[in-house]
């Protein structure tokens, strides 16, 4: 009996050590540090024998612990800590704390606090690796970089790496509520256990900070942009301060969303008018109170006069008046105000795509120095595809920051595989033409195009209490890609996907290439089965789960999908040319001409800008109707090919993660088919044309799709 038990335990222990196929739940993210193949151990081990660290600040201790943990896991042997630079040692620190690093006279200028150098060097003839920075935070980032090189099996013998962030504020925006629900969250509850804070600090907060530091994220807005004033009361400031204490040594600052009417709701004032002296004094005192608890508090994020939120326009004041009042309050503490440009109003009969530009452009240059205007990547709302927002390039005197949505509100929640690296890259590489060729959105965001003094990129987080953090394994890649592109807005989606796939799953060639190909095609597949050819905002109401192109009964015209697709007997699409809403004129002239002409607009944006006849000839030679149906079908087929690909990768991935992903792909397949069938059935009532040869009829009559209800869909 005992022997059988022992044998069973031995078998289990062996299985547990067997490496890539061991069961995993995704908690370790891209920081798994599983053992490097035996054949490569010999290459890395001599280069990582010891760690010599400069000082023992909390940050430096974290960097050293990470190197030990990482190298221990990857190479099976933790490096010793040494006082001196032996052959194969890693030296990590700043020149001020480490004479050995100072003696190397490395070119650290221009790297700021957060950047770093990694160099292979010789000290007294002995080969060492140096991670040098101006501040311990930079050294921590460098430590993660060195580990990533080994995680992705790069050589580390002759390193000469210089890296500094291209963007200053690299922030997650949590749309987390105080009751732990998450607006548009598909990964369980909020990870902030507000109720137990500040007394209980869930150890998971440390892992959160560590993961973010590993990709260079340096700030987090803790609460929903649809904010409650309670977040600014003393008990909640104490809770935020507890989180700030955990995050500080990882180089991550805490920010809060501020509710504009807080002076009334928790301050007992009668107004929140930004020009009222009492209101201004209240915000100043509130800022002082926050900074007493959180000396490095980052500042406020504000959603004002948008979708029913209070704001300065309630008092006939401008966005600039509102932003500047808050900016004044945090300025003595070097805080910033991130003022969102996501505004549209039902009193304004204008095309919703035009409204942010119309409201903000006249205020260019009117904002205080510590205000940055936060603009979504496109002019509507985080759709599977949008052309870049016309404000980018149009505000030379006001710093703009990017807002991406990492959580997939409009791209199938957590169960659809859609790698957003390609979406981010598409937005960042778009050419605004504001100052001629090459005036890309990336140049706007990194500040180089207009000489912005403040730069930033925000991502609406997809993080929750689920064991795998993001609700699905592949959605971790979107968090990862956001961080990498915020650090370097010129990074491309493919190498990021490759890094991530290697670290998260496997370095085997048979895995990496097909997995990366699958990721790279995945978002276009979603566009195909949801909103091909520039269609947008066609999802069901409220929860945004599934198709609802027929919806026409919502209180505001511009909440209804019919407002956006405008299908009729003649054709489909939103005319935003001069003959229509003229949204094209908000772009720089060359871009306006390109989008405004049906002959030059990219087909992927066709129906965003034009109302097009059903028989219009597409580049393929098909009619618009046939092309539309073909694209819907291509989306479904795209999911089928992901399913086949994934099935073929089973031997490279642990059974637990493999099975969950396969099950999610099956959900995606059903839902892609649903999107395609419902959309084709609906649009056919306008086109009155047959389906092209080879395209199957929708499974159900249109009425069936229209009758579906999902009162318990998540995130709403
Ligand atoms: C929309 C979301 C809504 C957000 C809003 C925003 O549906 O939940 O509050 O964006 O960004 O896409 O403020």
XYZ file of C-alpha atoms and ligand atoms in Angstrom:
729
model
C 0.000 0.000 0.000
C 2.690 2.444 1.122
C 4.870 1.534 -1.845
C 2.037 2.093 -4.282
C 1.420 5.477 -2.753
C 5.090 6.319 -2.951
C 5.224 5.248 -6.562
C 2.183 7.363 -7.364
C 3.788 10.337 -5.655
C 7.000 9.824 -7.591
C 5.086 9.722 -10.846
C 3.299 12.916 -9.880
C 6.550 14.604 -8.929
C 8.037 13.574 -12.246
C 5.053 14.921 -14.131
C 5.269 18.156 -12.198
C 8.883 18.576 -13.249
C 8.337 17.579 -16.834
C 8.340 21.183 -18.033
C 6.190 22.538 -20.817
C 3.361 20.078 -20.508
C 2.833 20.551 -16.785
C -0.619 21.851 -15.959
C -0.820 25.610 -15.722
C -3.618 27.986 -14.866
C -2.159 31.134 -16.410
C -1.513 32.947 -13.147
C 2.205 33.260 -13.963
C 1.489 35.273 -17.123
C 4.608 35.801 -19.236
C 6.821 35.509 -16.172
C 6.756 31.709 -15.972
C 10.521 31.171 -15.972
C 10.226 27.494 -16.901
C 13.549 25.675 -17.444
C 15.559 26.391 -20.556
C 16.288 23.321 -22.727
C 19.290 21.398 -21.371
C 21.189 22.037 -24.602
C 21.092 25.800 -24.002
C 21.828 25.815 -20.274
C 25.538 25.765 -21.002
C 25.233 28.941 -23.021
C 23.530 30.970 -20.306
C 24.894 29.653 -17.036
C 28.457 30.981 -17.286
C 27.027 34.459 -17.915
C 24.814 34.447 -14.854
C 26.875 33.073 -12.015
C 26.486 35.921 -9.545
C 24.610 39.151 -8.933
C 26.359 42.243 -7.693
C 23.832 44.886 -6.764
C 24.174 48.553 -5.959
C 22.509 49.239 -2.633
C 19.435 47.684 -1.142
C 16.566 50.059 -1.728
C 13.192 48.325 -1.891
C 13.352 48.615 -5.678
C 16.839 47.164 -5.894
C 15.822 44.307 -3.626
C 12.929 43.587 -5.965
C 15.231 43.651 -8.992
C 17.660 41.240 -7.375
C 14.874 38.944 -6.192
C 13.435 38.908 -9.707
C 16.799 38.017 -11.232
C 17.256 35.231 -8.719
C 13.770 33.920 -9.239
C 14.002 34.189 -13.002
C 17.475 32.731 -13.402
C 16.753 30.086 -10.812
C 13.713 28.964 -12.750
C 15.198 29.269 -16.222
C 18.650 27.864 -15.517
C 17.986 25.691 -12.511
C 20.635 27.444 -10.448
C 20.170 30.658 -8.541
C 23.122 33.002 -8.945
C 25.047 33.768 -5.775
C 25.108 37.340 -4.458
C 28.606 38.597 -4.615
C 30.313 41.740 -3.438
C 32.776 41.652 -6.318
C 32.581 41.261 -10.046
C 33.615 37.693 -10.760
C 33.550 36.251 -14.241
C 29.958 35.806 -15.347
C 28.513 38.207 -12.803
C 25.587 40.496 -13.435
C 26.213 43.998 -12.114
C 23.059 45.938 -11.536
C 22.701 49.483 -10.262
C 23.406 53.152 -10.709
C 26.773 54.873 -10.995
C 26.100 56.784 -7.769
C 25.738 53.599 -5.769
C 28.233 51.441 -7.663
C 31.787 52.597 -8.234
C 32.304 49.639 -10.585
C 29.538 50.962 -12.817
C 30.710 54.561 -12.468
C 34.150 53.484 -13.609
C 32.707 52.198 -16.879
C 31.532 55.742 -17.731
C 28.474 54.490 -19.532
C 26.388 56.952 -21.566
C 23.382 57.130 -19.248
C 22.310 60.622 -20.142
C 18.990 60.789 -21.921
C 17.724 57.610 -20.262
C 15.800 59.439 -17.552
C 14.800 57.648 -14.354
C 13.198 54.713 -16.102
C 15.541 53.808 -18.937
C 18.557 51.515 -18.761
C 21.589 50.140 -20.531
C 22.539 46.492 -20.696
C 26.147 45.942 -21.731
C 28.503 43.063 -21.911
C 31.741 44.409 -20.456
C 35.033 43.366 -18.924
C 36.094 44.320 -15.463
C 39.697 43.443 -14.667
C 39.607 41.153 -17.653
C 36.568 39.238 -16.440
C 33.442 39.150 -18.602
C 30.396 40.594 -16.861
C 26.958 41.827 -17.796
C 26.067 45.320 -16.630
C 22.541 46.607 -16.100
C 23.024 50.311 -15.509
C 20.541 53.119 -14.983
C 20.172 56.535 -13.424
C 17.700 55.253 -10.882
C 16.889 51.868 -9.383
C 13.594 51.837 -11.280
C 15.508 51.860 -14.546
C 17.629 48.995 -13.243
C 14.474 47.013 -12.447
C 13.241 47.488 -16.008
C 16.649 46.365 -17.246
C 16.489 43.230 -15.082
C 13.191 42.262 -16.704
C 14.724 42.883 -20.120
C 17.679 40.618 -19.445
C 15.345 37.895 -18.241
C 13.198 38.326 -21.343
C 16.247 37.704 -23.515
C 16.758 34.328 -21.887
C 13.042 33.590 -21.791
C 12.956 34.075 -25.558
C 16.301 32.295 -26.084
C 18.357 35.214 -27.342
C 22.127 35.218 -26.944
C 23.433 37.288 -24.021
C 27.194 37.262 -24.641
C 27.619 40.502 -26.564
C 24.910 42.830 -25.372
C 24.691 46.523 -26.122
C 21.153 47.549 -25.350
C 19.873 51.020 -24.682
C 16.210 51.503 -23.849
C 14.172 54.402 -22.549
C 10.430 54.914 -22.663
C 9.075 56.852 -25.627
C 6.055 57.970 -23.623
C 6.011 59.396 -20.085
C 2.652 58.257 -18.671
C 2.043 54.580 -19.394
C -1.122 53.843 -17.535
C -3.778 51.271 -17.041
C -7.282 52.640 -16.577
C -9.359 50.344 -14.405
C -13.067 50.769 -14.934
C -13.505 49.190 -11.506
C -16.363 50.097 -9.219
C -16.284 50.274 -5.446
C -18.611 47.262 -5.165
C -15.982 45.240 -7.062
C -17.954 45.030 -10.267
C -16.004 46.048 -13.354
C -17.579 48.043 -16.139
C -16.793 46.129 -19.326
C -14.816 43.599 -17.308
C -14.821 39.975 -18.440
C -12.261 38.550 -16.028
C -14.239 38.237 -12.834
C -14.437 40.885 -10.154
C -12.170 43.850 -9.581
C -8.812 42.820 -8.163
C -9.129 45.710 -5.690
C -10.728 44.340 -2.585
C -11.858 47.790 -1.463
C -13.787 46.386 1.457
C -10.753 44.838 3.116
C -8.337 47.616 2.246
C -6.328 49.230 3.717
C -5.895 46.642 6.492
C -5.591 43.651 4.222
C -3.300 43.950 1.254
C -3.940 40.967 -0.971
C -0.545 39.533 -2.036
C -1.930 39.604 -5.540
C -1.324 43.368 -5.598
C 2.380 42.606 -5.581
C 2.049 40.247 -8.518
C 0.035 42.891 -10.339
C 2.768 45.461 -9.793
C 5.452 43.012 -10.809
C 3.698 42.106 -14.060
C 3.187 45.754 -14.917
C 6.758 46.695 -14.075
C 7.961 43.900 -16.349
C 6.434 45.706 -19.334
C 7.146 49.235 -18.185
C 3.677 50.361 -17.098
C 4.183 53.139 -14.559
C 0.737 54.179 -13.406
C -2.709 52.905 -12.667
C -6.019 54.708 -12.408
C -7.795 52.654 -9.777
C -11.461 53.500 -10.299
C -13.998 53.740 -13.092
C -14.179 56.866 -15.239
C -17.889 56.794 -14.438
C -16.707 57.714 -10.975
C -18.320 57.852 -7.584
C -17.376 60.810 -5.422
C -16.834 58.322 -2.551
C -13.421 57.502 -4.025
C -12.312 60.932 -2.843
C -13.446 60.507 0.784
C -10.927 59.911 3.570
C -11.558 56.148 3.932
C -11.073 55.565 0.214
C -8.017 57.781 0.053
C -6.542 55.560 2.778
C -7.343 52.485 0.683
C -5.748 54.008 -2.402
C -2.719 54.943 -0.278
C -2.307 51.322 0.783
C -2.199 50.275 -2.859
C 0.218 53.094 -3.663
C 2.542 51.792 -0.935
C 2.580 48.360 -2.569
C 3.147 49.728 -6.060
C 5.746 52.416 -5.267
C 8.890 50.261 -5.307
C 7.793 48.918 -8.692
C 7.779 52.418 -10.159
C 3.996 52.533 -10.407
C 1.966 55.527 -9.310
C -1.639 55.635 -8.334
C -4.195 57.967 -9.969
C -7.907 58.423 -9.363
C -10.870 59.176 -11.574
C -12.485 62.307 -10.185
C -16.199 62.955 -10.280
C -16.723 66.549 -11.281
C -19.657 67.088 -8.942
C -17.793 65.784 -5.871
C -17.781 69.234 -4.196
C -21.563 68.958 -4.027
C -21.838 65.281 -3.222
C -19.191 64.976 -0.537
C -18.186 68.596 0.029
C -21.562 70.017 0.978
C -21.280 72.839 -1.553
C -24.159 73.975 -3.670
C -22.284 74.068 -6.929
C -19.378 72.465 -8.726
C -18.872 75.497 -10.979
C -15.160 75.507 -11.811
C -14.946 79.290 -11.545
C -16.518 79.427 -8.101
C -13.838 80.280 -5.498
C -15.283 77.896 -2.924
C -15.262 75.041 -5.411
C -11.672 75.794 -6.352
C -10.687 75.925 -2.694
C -12.437 72.615 -2.074
C -10.470 70.876 -4.809
C -7.204 72.386 -3.592
C -7.856 71.137 -0.076
C -8.859 67.741 -1.450
C -5.675 67.510 -3.478
C -3.611 68.471 -0.428
C -5.368 65.784 1.594
C -4.646 63.142 -1.067
C -0.994 64.145 -1.322
C -0.585 63.921 2.438
C -1.580 60.259 2.172
C 0.041 59.567 -1.210
C 3.020 61.877 -1.710
C 3.612 60.617 -5.255
C -0.052 60.567 -6.284
C -0.169 60.875 -10.071
C -3.268 62.990 -10.549
C -6.831 62.858 -11.805
C -8.556 61.300 -14.787
C -11.850 62.958 -15.682
C -14.830 62.006 -17.789
C -16.939 65.146 -17.907
C -20.048 66.053 -19.854
C -20.065 62.700 -21.513
C -22.805 60.097 -21.370
C -24.540 61.843 -18.498
C -21.494 62.549 -16.337
C -21.362 65.965 -14.681
C -18.926 68.550 -15.985
C -18.138 72.209 -16.465
C -20.699 72.613 -19.230
C -23.395 72.152 -16.576
C -22.332 75.685 -15.540
C -21.773 76.955 -19.070
C -18.047 76.661 -18.598
C -15.688 74.996 -21.025
C -13.669 71.805 -20.837
C -10.612 74.025 -20.414
C -12.196 75.783 -17.409
C -12.947 72.451 -15.783
C -9.580 70.884 -16.493
C -7.645 73.943 -15.372
C -9.383 74.117 -12.028
C -8.299 70.553 -11.215
C -4.889 71.201 -12.720
C -4.416 74.142 -10.343
C -5.255 71.933 -7.402
C -2.639 69.293 -8.208
C 0.014 71.568 -9.742
C 1.807 72.384 -6.449
C 2.308 68.629 -6.041
C 3.389 68.080 -9.645
C 0.238 66.138 -10.417
C -1.435 65.932 -13.810
C -5.000 66.012 -15.054
C -5.988 63.654 -17.826
C -9.116 65.139 -19.338
C -11.001 62.783 -21.621
C -12.114 63.867 -25.073
C -14.726 61.111 -25.270
C -17.679 63.492 -25.432
C -20.824 63.582 -27.454
C -24.154 65.077 -26.675
C -27.661 64.329 -27.740
C -28.452 68.014 -27.770
C -26.009 68.222 -30.649
C -27.602 66.857 -33.803
C -24.161 66.514 -35.393
C -22.555 63.233 -36.488
C -21.169 61.723 -33.301
C -17.830 61.113 -35.046
C -17.376 64.885 -35.357
C -18.224 65.983 -31.858
C -14.986 65.526 -29.897
C -13.052 67.462 -32.504
C -15.695 70.212 -32.607
C -15.607 70.595 -28.841
C -11.856 70.413 -28.284
C -10.168 71.886 -31.329
C -11.231 75.470 -30.467
C -9.498 75.089 -27.093
C -6.116 74.087 -28.453
C -3.516 75.906 -26.383
C -6.038 76.942 -23.729
C -5.282 74.182 -21.225
C -2.944 74.501 -18.237
C 0.552 73.045 -18.513
C -0.229 69.975 -16.444
C -3.307 68.949 -18.427
C -3.188 66.238 -21.058
C -6.239 65.451 -23.147
C -6.957 61.730 -23.417
C -8.313 60.711 -26.817
C -9.663 57.305 -27.836
C -7.939 55.773 -30.849
C -10.979 56.377 -33.043
C -13.771 58.927 -33.150
C -16.629 56.611 -32.178
C -15.887 54.050 -29.520
C -13.299 51.253 -29.476
C -14.834 49.456 -32.437
C -13.129 46.410 -33.998
C -11.822 48.857 -36.583
C -11.899 52.642 -36.683
C -9.895 55.120 -38.697
C -7.635 57.192 -36.420
C -9.244 59.980 -34.373
C -9.153 63.330 -36.212
C -7.931 65.111 -33.062
C -4.517 63.458 -33.494
C -2.451 65.981 -35.376
C -5.025 68.734 -34.859
C -3.949 69.913 -31.384
C -0.361 71.114 -31.768
C -0.532 73.246 -28.625
C -2.257 70.805 -26.291
C -0.683 67.510 -25.312
C -2.840 64.561 -26.328
C -2.536 61.062 -24.968
C -3.846 57.844 -26.461
C -6.621 55.788 -24.906
C -6.857 52.194 -26.085
C -9.301 49.638 -24.764
C -7.532 46.448 -23.741
C -10.680 44.827 -22.411
C -12.606 43.535 -25.431
C -15.992 45.168 -24.969
C -16.559 45.279 -28.709
C -14.367 42.378 -29.801
C -16.083 39.371 -28.298
C -15.406 39.771 -24.560
C -12.855 37.349 -23.115
C -13.868 34.323 -25.156
C -12.957 35.547 -28.650
C -9.324 35.322 -29.593
C -8.407 38.762 -30.921
C -4.833 39.924 -30.550
C -4.991 43.701 -30.295
C -1.342 44.359 -31.080
C -2.354 44.792 -34.709
C -5.098 47.257 -33.779
C -2.666 49.298 -31.664
C -0.057 49.238 -34.424
C -2.593 50.279 -37.050
C -3.651 53.289 -34.971
C -0.125 54.333 -34.027
C 1.253 54.035 -37.537
C -1.601 55.982 -39.162
C -0.277 59.107 -40.848
C -2.147 62.245 -39.765
C -0.255 64.300 -42.375
C -0.415 67.177 -39.875
C 3.104 68.187 -40.855
C 3.538 66.278 -44.079
C 4.420 62.626 -44.620
C 5.398 60.670 -41.543
C 3.276 62.683 -39.090
C 2.116 59.452 -37.553
C -0.121 59.122 -34.529
C 2.912 57.591 -32.781
C 4.791 60.874 -33.347
C 1.867 62.779 -31.860
C 1.732 60.493 -28.849
C 5.470 60.429 -28.154
C 5.414 64.221 -28.311
C 7.978 64.562 -31.084
C 5.618 65.945 -33.738
C 4.434 68.976 -31.780
C 7.001 69.135 -28.979
C 4.528 68.176 -26.258
C 5.878 68.596 -22.736
C 3.641 65.827 -21.429
C 3.066 62.488 -23.168
C 0.998 59.446 -22.355
C -0.812 56.297 -23.343
C -3.645 54.691 -21.402
C -5.183 51.249 -21.790
C -8.538 50.291 -20.325
C -7.485 47.252 -18.324
C -8.687 43.711 -18.916
C -7.551 42.564 -15.495
C -9.810 40.966 -12.919
C -9.926 38.419 -10.135
C -9.868 35.439 -12.527
C -6.967 33.149 -11.839
C -5.543 33.902 -15.295
C -5.999 37.667 -14.740
C -7.513 38.539 -18.126
C -10.385 36.093 -18.500
C -8.579 34.143 -21.210
C -4.992 33.133 -21.780
C -4.700 34.934 -25.086
C -6.078 38.168 -23.631
C -2.951 38.382 -21.512
C -1.195 39.187 -24.784
C -3.242 42.370 -25.107
C -2.146 43.636 -21.701
C 1.407 42.719 -22.648
C 1.273 44.369 -26.075
C -0.208 47.532 -24.607
C 2.674 47.849 -22.151
C 5.320 47.181 -24.768
C 3.876 49.723 -27.205
C 3.412 52.339 -24.492
C 7.119 51.973 -23.773
C 7.972 52.106 -27.448
C 5.158 53.284 -29.738
C 7.218 52.210 -32.740
C 7.247 48.555 -31.758
C 5.425 46.284 -34.158
C 2.705 43.826 -33.303
C 4.433 40.737 -34.697
C 7.650 40.757 -32.668
C 5.601 41.531 -29.569
C 3.317 38.573 -30.261
C 6.347 36.396 -30.755
C 7.963 37.460 -27.476
C 4.749 36.884 -25.646
C 4.015 33.494 -27.201
C 7.523 32.275 -26.422
C 7.339 33.385 -22.804
C 3.754 32.344 -22.217
C 3.747 28.995 -23.978
C 6.756 27.595 -25.745
C 9.924 28.477 -27.622
C 9.686 25.506 -29.937
C 9.743 26.513 -33.588
C 6.826 24.232 -34.328
C 4.754 26.263 -31.914
C 5.944 29.842 -32.283
C 5.372 30.441 -35.999
C 1.832 29.040 -36.216
C 0.767 30.615 -32.912
C 2.047 34.030 -33.951
C 0.417 33.737 -37.385
C -2.829 32.889 -35.673
C -2.572 35.910 -33.379
C -1.653 38.248 -36.203
C -4.700 37.295 -38.274
C -7.122 37.125 -35.367
C -8.332 40.719 -35.095
C -8.994 40.978 -38.833
C -11.060 37.819 -38.480
C -13.182 39.518 -35.812
C -13.590 42.579 -38.051
C -14.750 40.248 -40.832
C -17.481 38.513 -38.880
C -18.644 41.576 -36.913
C -18.130 44.779 -38.885
C -16.442 44.341 -42.277
C -15.618 47.136 -44.741
C -15.868 50.013 -42.270
C -19.185 49.131 -40.631
C -19.288 49.989 -36.935
C -21.380 50.094 -33.777
C -23.688 47.218 -34.758
C -23.740 45.368 -31.434
C -26.726 44.682 -29.247
C -27.743 47.341 -26.738
C -26.315 47.871 -23.282
C -24.132 44.838 -22.760
C -22.843 44.960 -26.357
C -22.887 41.167 -26.596
C -23.661 39.883 -30.080
C -25.190 41.507 -33.142
C -28.002 44.080 -33.102
C -27.769 45.949 -36.416
C -31.570 46.336 -36.438
C -31.740 48.258 -33.134
C -33.534 51.581 -33.740
C -35.472 52.315 -30.574
C -32.907 53.721 -28.143
C -33.482 57.089 -26.568
C -30.671 58.765 -28.469
C -30.328 58.509 -32.231
C -26.590 57.952 -32.010
C -26.917 54.963 -29.728
C -28.751 53.025 -32.429
C -26.891 50.806 -34.885
C -29.210 51.951 -37.703
C -27.746 55.437 -37.209
C -24.339 54.037 -38.141
C -24.946 51.647 -41.039
C -27.787 53.548 -42.773
C -28.680 50.581 -44.959
C -31.503 51.172 -47.408
C -32.651 49.880 -50.771
C -29.881 51.739 -52.556
C -26.902 50.782 -50.430
C -25.179 50.924 -47.066
C -22.718 53.094 -45.113
C -22.414 56.492 -43.410
C -21.768 59.371 -45.788
C -19.138 61.436 -44.017
C -17.997 63.226 -47.179
C -18.806 66.852 -47.956
C -22.148 65.695 -49.312
C -22.866 64.048 -45.961
C -21.752 64.915 -42.402
C -18.392 66.175 -43.705
C -16.493 64.474 -40.880
C -13.690 63.998 -43.425
C -12.934 67.720 -43.282
C -11.653 67.311 -39.728
C -8.601 65.498 -41.095
C -5.601 67.215 -42.669
C -6.339 67.960 -46.352
C -4.448 65.028 -47.918
C -6.115 62.603 -45.504
C -9.502 64.261 -46.011
C -9.105 63.832 -49.769
C -8.056 60.208 -49.431
C -10.951 59.248 -47.123
C -13.408 61.490 -48.948
C -13.007 59.933 -52.366
C -14.579 56.561 -52.958
C -11.804 55.813 -55.428
C -9.030 56.268 -52.850
C -10.553 55.400 -49.475
C -9.095 52.106 -48.224
C -11.751 49.398 -48.591
C -11.405 48.567 -44.925
C -12.850 52.041 -44.139
C -15.245 52.267 -47.072
C -18.577 52.229 -45.244
C -17.259 54.415 -42.433
C -17.006 57.296 -44.879
C -19.367 56.510 -47.740
C -22.883 55.376 -48.463
C -22.232 52.880 -51.227
C -24.552 51.211 -53.730
C -25.104 47.482 -53.361
C -23.750 46.898 -56.866
C -20.641 49.044 -56.451
C -17.604 47.196 -57.888
C -15.010 46.324 -55.324
C -11.290 45.743 -55.990
C -12.003 42.020 -56.087
C -14.434 42.509 -58.979
C -17.339 41.495 -56.749
C -20.291 43.745 -56.061
C -20.399 45.397 -52.659
C -23.163 43.035 -51.543
C -21.261 39.940 -52.599
C -18.077 41.258 -51.007
C -19.870 42.015 -47.752
C -21.308 38.523 -47.532
C -17.992 37.002 -48.525
C -16.217 38.905 -45.744
C -18.734 37.813 -43.149
C -18.177 34.226 -44.240
C -14.423 34.688 -44.325
C -14.608 35.699 -40.663
C -16.291 32.438 -39.728
C -13.786 30.485 -41.789
C -10.991 32.402 -40.085
C -12.140 31.074 -36.727
C -12.303 27.559 -38.151
C -8.709 27.827 -39.243
C -7.701 29.083 -35.784
C -9.414 26.032 -34.320
C -7.509 23.703 -36.644
C -4.219 25.451 -35.955
C -4.739 25.288 -32.243
C -5.655 21.619 -32.342
C -2.340 20.992 -34.071
C -0.406 22.695 -31.269
C -1.600 20.402 -28.496
C 1.757 18.748 -27.989
C 3.436 22.064 -27.137
C 1.002 23.289 -24.498
C -0.108 21.887 -21.152
C -3.438 20.133 -21.389
C -5.205 22.537 -19.038
C -4.533 25.709 -20.981
C -4.830 23.969 -24.320
C -8.296 22.652 -23.532
C -9.588 25.978 -22.241
C -8.396 27.803 -25.337
C -9.921 25.133 -27.592
C -13.232 25.495 -25.757
C -13.138 29.274 -26.098
C -12.407 28.966 -29.822
C -15.514 26.804 -30.113
C -17.534 29.561 -28.406
C -15.979 32.065 -30.776
C -16.914 29.913 -33.726
C -20.555 29.716 -32.669
C -20.686 33.425 -32.045
C -18.931 34.300 -35.294
C -21.504 32.240 -37.111
C -24.232 34.059 -35.150
C -22.815 37.479 -36.051
C -22.506 36.494 -39.689
C -25.918 34.899 -39.999
C -27.808 37.636 -38.177
C -26.041 40.406 -40.093
C -26.449 38.782 -43.502
C -30.134 38.008 -42.820
C -30.739 41.603 -41.748
C -28.846 43.401 -44.506
C -30.427 41.146 -47.111
C -33.784 42.729 -46.256
C -32.343 45.923 -47.813
C -30.138 44.575 -50.589
C -32.808 42.125 -51.745
C -30.065 40.258 -53.553
C -29.246 36.551 -53.378
C -26.246 35.263 -51.475
C -23.215 34.747 -53.689
C -22.493 31.169 -54.787
C -20.974 29.022 -52.070
C -22.246 31.140 -49.138
C -24.708 29.247 -46.968
C -28.062 30.690 -45.925
C -28.397 31.927 -42.331
C -29.319 29.156 -39.967
C -32.443 30.907 -38.631
C -34.896 33.504 -39.871
C -34.088 37.115 -38.911
C -36.819 37.188 -36.281
C -35.052 34.472 -34.321
C -31.912 36.598 -33.949
C -33.907 39.681 -33.075
C -35.660 37.869 -30.259
C -32.487 36.842 -28.396
C -32.053 38.439 -24.954
C -29.093 38.332 -22.578
C -30.011 40.012 -19.315
C -27.030 38.526 -17.490
C -24.240 39.253 -19.946
C -21.116 40.294 -18.012
C -19.530 43.695 -17.733
C -22.684 45.752 -17.843
C -18.081 53.012 -23.817
C -18.499 52.017 -22.781
C -18.918 52.675 -21.493
C -17.837 53.639 -21.044
C -17.536 54.620 -22.155
C -16.383 55.547 -21.821
O -19.561 51.245 -23.289
O -19.124 51.651 -20.550
O -18.222 54.311 -19.899
O -17.150 53.919 -23.300
O -15.319 55.340 -22.377
O -17.438 52.323 -24.844
O -16.532 56.462 -21.031
